[in-house]
PDB file of C-alpha atoms and ligand atoms in Angstrom:
ATOM      1  CA  MET A   1     -18.354   4.379   8.011  1.00 91.00           C
ATOM      2  CA  PRO A   2     -17.101   2.702   4.836  1.00 94.00           C
ATOM      3  CA  LYS A   3     -13.783   0.945   5.207  1.00 97.00           C
ATOM      4  CA  LEU A   4     -10.534   1.255   3.288  1.00 98.00           C
ATOM      5  CA  LEU A   5      -7.566  -1.057   3.756  1.00 98.00           C
ATOM      6  CA  VAL A   6      -3.921  -0.015   3.967  1.00 98.00           C
ATOM      7  CA  VAL A   7      -1.362  -2.811   3.695  1.00 98.00           C
ATOM      8  CA  ASN A   8       2.383  -2.412   4.013  1.00 98.00           C
ATOM      9  CA  GLY A   9       4.716  -5.279   3.257  1.00 98.00           C
ATOM     10  CA  PRO A  10       8.137  -6.391   4.443  1.00 98.00           C
ATOM     11  CA  ASN A  11      10.607  -4.036   6.112  1.00 98.00           C
ATOM     12  CA  LEU A  12       8.192  -1.123   6.080  1.00 98.00           C
ATOM     13  CA  ASN A  13       7.922  -1.560   9.855  1.00 98.00           C
ATOM     14  CA  LEU A  14      11.469  -0.128   9.886  1.00 96.00           C
ATOM     15  CA  LEU A  15      10.495   3.205   8.347  1.00 97.00           C
ATOM     16  CA  GLY A  16      12.391   6.026  10.011  1.00 95.00           C
ATOM     17  CA  LYS A  17      15.433   3.783  10.586  1.00 95.00           C
ATOM     18  CA  ARG A  18      15.672   2.035   7.236  1.00 94.00           C
ATOM     19  CA  GLU A  19      17.684   3.821   4.508  1.00 94.00           C
ATOM     20  CA  PRO A  20      16.397   7.286   5.510  1.00 94.00           C
ATOM     21  CA  GLU A  21      17.987   8.788   2.389  1.00 94.00           C
ATOM     22  CA  VAL A  22      15.531   6.683   0.360  1.00 94.00           C
ATOM     23  CA  TYR A  23      12.490   6.349   2.625  1.00 94.00           C
ATOM     24  CA  GLY A  24      12.702   9.458   4.834  1.00 92.00           C
ATOM     25  CA  ASN A  25      12.789   9.914   8.601  1.00 92.00           C
ATOM     26  CA  GLN A  26       9.177   9.353   9.502  1.00 94.00           C
ATOM     27  CA  THR A  27       8.048   6.128  11.120  1.00 97.00           C
ATOM     28  CA  LEU A  28       5.232   3.820  10.116  1.00 97.00           C
ATOM     29  CA  ASP A  29       3.306   4.985  13.201  1.00 97.00           C
ATOM     30  CA  ASN A  30       3.616   8.591  11.958  1.00 96.00           C
ATOM     31  CA  LEU A  31       2.276   7.522   8.566  1.00 96.00           C
ATOM     32  CA  ASN A  32      -0.583   5.564  10.091  1.00 97.00           C
ATOM     33  CA  ASP A  33      -1.599   8.423  12.408  1.00 97.00           C
ATOM     34  CA  THR A  34      -1.597  10.903   9.526  1.00 96.00           C
ATOM     35  CA  LEU A  35      -3.637   8.590   7.322  1.00 97.00           C
ATOM     36  CA  LYS A  36      -6.168   7.790  10.037  1.00 96.00           C
ATOM     37  CA  LYS A  37      -6.843  11.501  10.609  1.00 97.00           C
ATOM     38  CA  LEU A  38      -7.142  12.156   6.896  1.00 97.00           C
ATOM     39  CA  ALA A  39      -9.453   9.195   6.430  1.00 97.00           C
ATOM     40  CA  SER A  40     -11.753  10.173   9.259  1.00 95.00           C
ATOM     41  CA  ASP A  41     -12.011  13.728   7.844  1.00 95.00           C
ATOM     42  CA  LEU A  42     -13.026  12.131   4.540  1.00 95.00           C
ATOM     43  CA  GLY A  43     -15.589   9.884   6.228  1.00 95.00           C
ATOM     44  CA  TYR A  44     -13.699   6.587   6.024  1.00 96.00           C
ATOM     45  CA  GLU A  45     -12.484   4.064   8.532  1.00 96.00           C
ATOM     46  CA  LEU A  46      -8.999   2.719   7.811  1.00 97.00           C
ATOM     47  CA  ILE A  47      -7.985  -0.842   8.598  1.00 98.00           C
ATOM     48  CA  ILE A  48      -4.204  -0.761   8.666  1.00 98.00           C
ATOM     49  CA  PHE A  49      -1.933  -3.791   8.449  1.00 98.00           C
ATOM     50  CA  GLN A  50       1.796  -4.448   8.088  1.00 98.00           C
ATOM     51  CA  SER A  51       3.533  -7.781   7.791  1.00 98.00           C
ATOM     52  CA  ASN A  52       6.893  -9.127   6.769  1.00 98.00           C
ATOM     53  CA  SER A  53       5.245 -12.335   5.660  1.00 98.00           C
ATOM     54  CA  GLU A  54       3.635 -12.992   2.297  1.00 98.00           C
ATOM     55  CA  GLY A  55       1.052 -15.442   3.668  1.00 98.00           C
ATOM     56  CA  ALA A  56      -0.098 -13.040   6.381  1.00 98.00           C
ATOM     57  CA  ILE A  57      -0.634 -10.315   3.765  1.00 98.00           C
ATOM     58  CA  ILE A  58      -2.680 -12.694   1.616  1.00 98.00           C
ATOM     59  CA  ASP A  59      -4.736 -13.855   4.618  1.00 98.00           C
ATOM     60  CA  PHE A  60      -5.451 -10.236   5.553  1.00 98.00           C
ATOM     61  CA  ILE A  61      -6.538  -9.303   2.019  1.00 98.00           C
ATOM     62  CA  GLN A  62      -8.791 -12.362   1.745  1.00 98.00           C
ATOM     63  CA  LYS A  63     -10.390 -11.681   5.125  1.00 98.00           C
ATOM     64  CA  GLU A  64     -10.883  -7.914   4.928  1.00 98.00           C
ATOM     65  CA  ALA A  65     -11.511  -7.199   1.256  1.00 98.00           C
ATOM     66  CA  PRO A  66     -15.154  -8.316   1.139  1.00 96.00           C
ATOM     67  CA  ASP A  67     -16.154  -5.526   3.579  1.00 95.00           C
ATOM     68  CA  ALA A  68     -13.914  -2.797   2.182  1.00 97.00           C
ATOM     69  CA  LYS A  69     -14.246  -0.183  -0.556  1.00 96.00           C
ATOM     70  CA  GLY A  70     -10.614  -0.139  -1.600  1.00 98.00           C
ATOM     71  CA  LEU A  71      -7.078  -1.250  -0.874  1.00 98.00           C
ATOM     72  CA  ILE A  72      -3.941   0.888  -0.667  1.00 98.00           C
ATOM     73  CA  LEU A  73      -1.085  -1.580  -1.024  1.00 98.00           C
ATOM     74  CA  ASN A  74       2.661  -1.201  -0.687  1.00 98.00           C
ATOM     75  CA  PRO A  75       3.893  -4.766  -1.126  1.00 98.00           C
ATOM     76  CA  GLY A  76       7.552  -3.781  -0.483  1.00 98.00           C
ATOM     77  CA  ALA A  77       9.931  -6.170  -2.222  1.00 98.00           C
ATOM     78  CA  PHE A  78       7.036  -8.608  -2.863  1.00 98.00           C
ATOM     79  CA  THR A  79       6.004  -6.100  -5.532  1.00 98.00           C
ATOM     80  CA  HIS A  80       8.670  -7.439  -7.798  1.00 98.00           C
ATOM     81  CA  TYR A  81       7.999 -11.177  -7.604  1.00 98.00           C
ATOM     82  CA  SER A  82       4.936 -12.194  -5.610  1.00 98.00           C
ATOM     83  CA  TYR A  83       2.473 -13.796  -7.994  1.00 98.00           C
ATOM     84  CA  ALA A  84       0.658 -14.959  -4.855  1.00 98.00           C
ATOM     85  CA  ILE A  85      -0.093 -11.384  -3.714  1.00 98.00           C
ATOM     86  CA  ARG A  86      -1.054 -10.454  -7.258  1.00 98.00           C
ATOM     87  CA  ASP A  87      -3.462 -13.416  -7.374  1.00 98.00           C
ATOM     88  CA  ALA A  88      -4.930 -12.462  -3.980  1.00 98.00           C
ATOM     89  CA  VAL A  89      -5.724  -8.931  -5.205  1.00 98.00           C
ATOM     90  CA  LYS A  90      -7.227 -10.286  -8.403  1.00 98.00           C
ATOM     91  CA  SER A  91      -9.202 -12.997  -6.543  1.00 98.00           C
ATOM     92  CA  VAL A  92     -10.992 -10.652  -4.173  1.00 97.00           C
ATOM     93  CA  ALA A  93     -11.632  -8.105  -6.925  1.00 92.00           C
ATOM     94  CA  ILE A  94     -11.098  -5.070  -4.693  1.00 96.00           C
ATOM     95  CA  GLU A  95     -10.091  -1.809  -6.337  1.00 97.00           C
ATOM     96  CA  THR A  96      -6.433  -1.426  -5.420  1.00 98.00           C
ATOM     97  CA  ILE A  97      -3.837   1.299  -5.677  1.00 98.00           C
ATOM     98  CA  GLU A  98      -0.210   0.223  -5.475  1.00 98.00           C
ATOM     99  CA  VAL A  99       1.928   2.729  -3.598  1.00 98.00           C
ATOM    100  CA  HIS A 100       5.704   3.051  -3.294  1.00 98.00           C
ATOM    101  CA  LEU A 101       7.478   5.618  -1.184  1.00 97.00           C
ATOM    102  CA  SER A 102      10.438   5.703  -3.545  1.00 98.00           C
ATOM    103  CA  ASN A 103      10.357   6.018  -7.313  1.00 98.00           C
ATOM    104  CA  ILE A 104      11.019   2.382  -8.173  1.00 98.00           C
ATOM    105  CA  TYR A 105      11.873   3.305 -11.786  1.00 98.00           C
ATOM    106  CA  THR A 106      14.902   5.363 -10.785  1.00 98.00           C
ATOM    107  CA  ARG A 107      16.386   2.572  -8.655  1.00 97.00           C
ATOM    108  CA  GLU A 108      17.962  -0.846  -9.289  1.00 98.00           C
ATOM    109  CA  GLU A 109      16.676  -2.631 -12.337  1.00 98.00           C
ATOM    110  CA  PHE A 110      14.999  -5.442 -10.380  1.00 98.00           C
ATOM    111  CA  ARG A 111      12.671  -2.815  -8.869  1.00 98.00           C
ATOM    112  CA  HIS A 112      11.479  -1.562 -12.251  1.00 98.00           C
ATOM    113  CA  LYS A 113       8.993  -4.376 -12.658  1.00 98.00           C
ATOM    114  CA  SER A 114       5.872  -4.796 -10.556  1.00 98.00           C
ATOM    115  CA  VAL A 115       3.992  -8.068 -10.940  1.00 98.00           C
ATOM    116  CA  VAL A 116       1.156  -6.620  -8.820  1.00 98.00           C
ATOM    117  CA  ALA A 117       0.536  -3.374 -10.747  1.00 98.00           C
ATOM    118  CA  PRO A 118      -1.322  -5.028 -13.679  1.00 98.00           C
ATOM    119  CA  VAL A 119      -4.175  -6.047 -11.334  1.00 98.00           C
ATOM    120  CA  CYS A 120      -4.368  -2.570  -9.738  1.00 98.00           C
ATOM    121  CA  ARG A 121      -6.279   0.556 -10.738  1.00 98.00           C
ATOM    122  CA  GLY A 122      -2.954   2.350 -10.824  1.00 98.00           C
ATOM    123  CA  GLN A 123       0.367   2.920  -9.161  1.00 98.00           C
ATOM    124  CA  LEU A 124       1.843   5.872  -7.239  1.00 98.00           C
ATOM    125  CA  SER A 125       5.602   5.718  -6.944  1.00 98.00           C
ATOM    126  CA  GLY A 126       8.036   8.268  -5.607  1.00 98.00           C
ATOM    127  CA  PHE A 127       5.786  10.597  -3.607  1.00 97.00           C
ATOM    128  CA  GLY A 128       6.755   9.372  -0.136  1.00 95.00           C
ATOM    129  CA  PHE A 129       3.899   9.490   2.358  1.00 96.00           C
ATOM    130  CA  TYR A 130       1.904  11.679  -0.037  1.00 97.00           C
ATOM    131  CA  GLY A 131       1.331   8.638  -2.250  1.00 98.00           C
ATOM    132  CA  TYR A 132      -0.879   7.077   0.427  1.00 98.00           C
ATOM    133  CA  ALA A 133      -2.758  10.343   0.928  1.00 97.00           C
ATOM    134  CA  MET A 134      -3.269  10.660  -2.831  1.00 98.00           C
ATOM    135  CA  ALA A 135      -4.667   7.130  -2.974  1.00 98.00           C
ATOM    136  CA  LEU A 136      -6.980   7.921  -0.069  1.00 97.00           C
ATOM    137  CA  SER A 137      -8.296  11.024  -1.765  1.00 96.00           C
ATOM    138  CA  TYR A 138      -8.875   9.046  -4.974  1.00 97.00           C
ATOM    139  CA  PHE A 139     -11.054   6.571  -3.073  1.00 96.00           C
ATOM    140  CA  ALA A 140     -12.852   9.354  -1.220  1.00 95.00           C
ATOM    141  CA  ASP A 141     -13.596  11.244  -4.437  1.00 94.00           C
ATOM    142  CA  THR A 142     -14.686   8.257  -6.478  1.00 94.00           C
ATOM    143  CA  GLY A 143     -16.116   5.968  -3.830  1.00 82.00           C
ATOM    144  CA  ASN A 144     -19.693   5.354  -2.930  1.00 59.00           C
ATOM    145  CA  ASN A 145     -19.773   6.678   0.608  1.00 52.00           C
ATOM    146  CA  GLU A 146     -23.047   5.143   1.759  1.00 49.00           C
TER     147      GLU A 146
HETATM  148  C1  DQA B 201       9.158   0.060  -1.771  1.00 67.38           C
HETATM  149  C2  DQA B 201      10.074  -0.213  -2.976  1.00 67.38           C
HETATM  150  C3  DQA B 201      10.494  -1.674  -3.003  1.00 67.38           C
HETATM  151  O1  DQA B 201      11.350  -1.913  -4.106  1.00 67.38           O
HETATM  152  C4  DQA B 201      11.223  -2.027  -1.735  1.00 67.38           C
HETATM  153  O2  DQA B 201      11.570  -3.398  -1.733  1.00 67.38           O
HETATM  154  C5  DQA B 201      10.485  -1.653  -0.508  1.00 67.38           C
HETATM  155  C6  DQA B 201       9.809  -0.371  -0.471  1.00 67.38           C
HETATM  156  C7  DQA B 201       8.817   1.557  -1.651  1.00 67.38           C
HETATM  157  O3  DQA B 201       7.890   1.874  -0.908  1.00 67.38           O
HETATM  158  O4  DQA B 201       9.492   2.405  -2.237  1.00 67.38           O
HETATM  159  O5  DQA B 201      10.497  -2.367   0.479  1.00 67.38           O
HETATM  160  O6  DQA B 201       7.949  -0.647  -1.954  1.00 67.38           O
END
């Protein structure tokens, strides 16, 4: 089965506990289970990763991207300042969709800028867990499934 990558950055391991009024009540395990089922129905294998560390995210992208068809990336707060994650995405040349649970444009001003988005196919922001599912269905509809 073709592979897709899902990467979640810092503090997303706390989903369900962290600011539920912003991020909802569901946990990262709930999200991962839902996505895995969806992906297998669509004929994809998901490789799922979360880290609070910038270097670990970069190492994962460098290692896994060559074998994968696409990357669904929520860089958490790194979105707003990590040129290193941006460079990693650009370096491996994998089609990437940036996802945010919250609508970053309705929040504090420092969240309005993404340094990663310019190297992505596009960005989904504000759809909660649906953003990941939307990204998955984009890859399934456009991807070469052989
Ligand atoms: C987030 C938005 C970021 O600004 C924030 O730092 C996060 C989560 C989101 O999914 O809405 O950690 O990426």
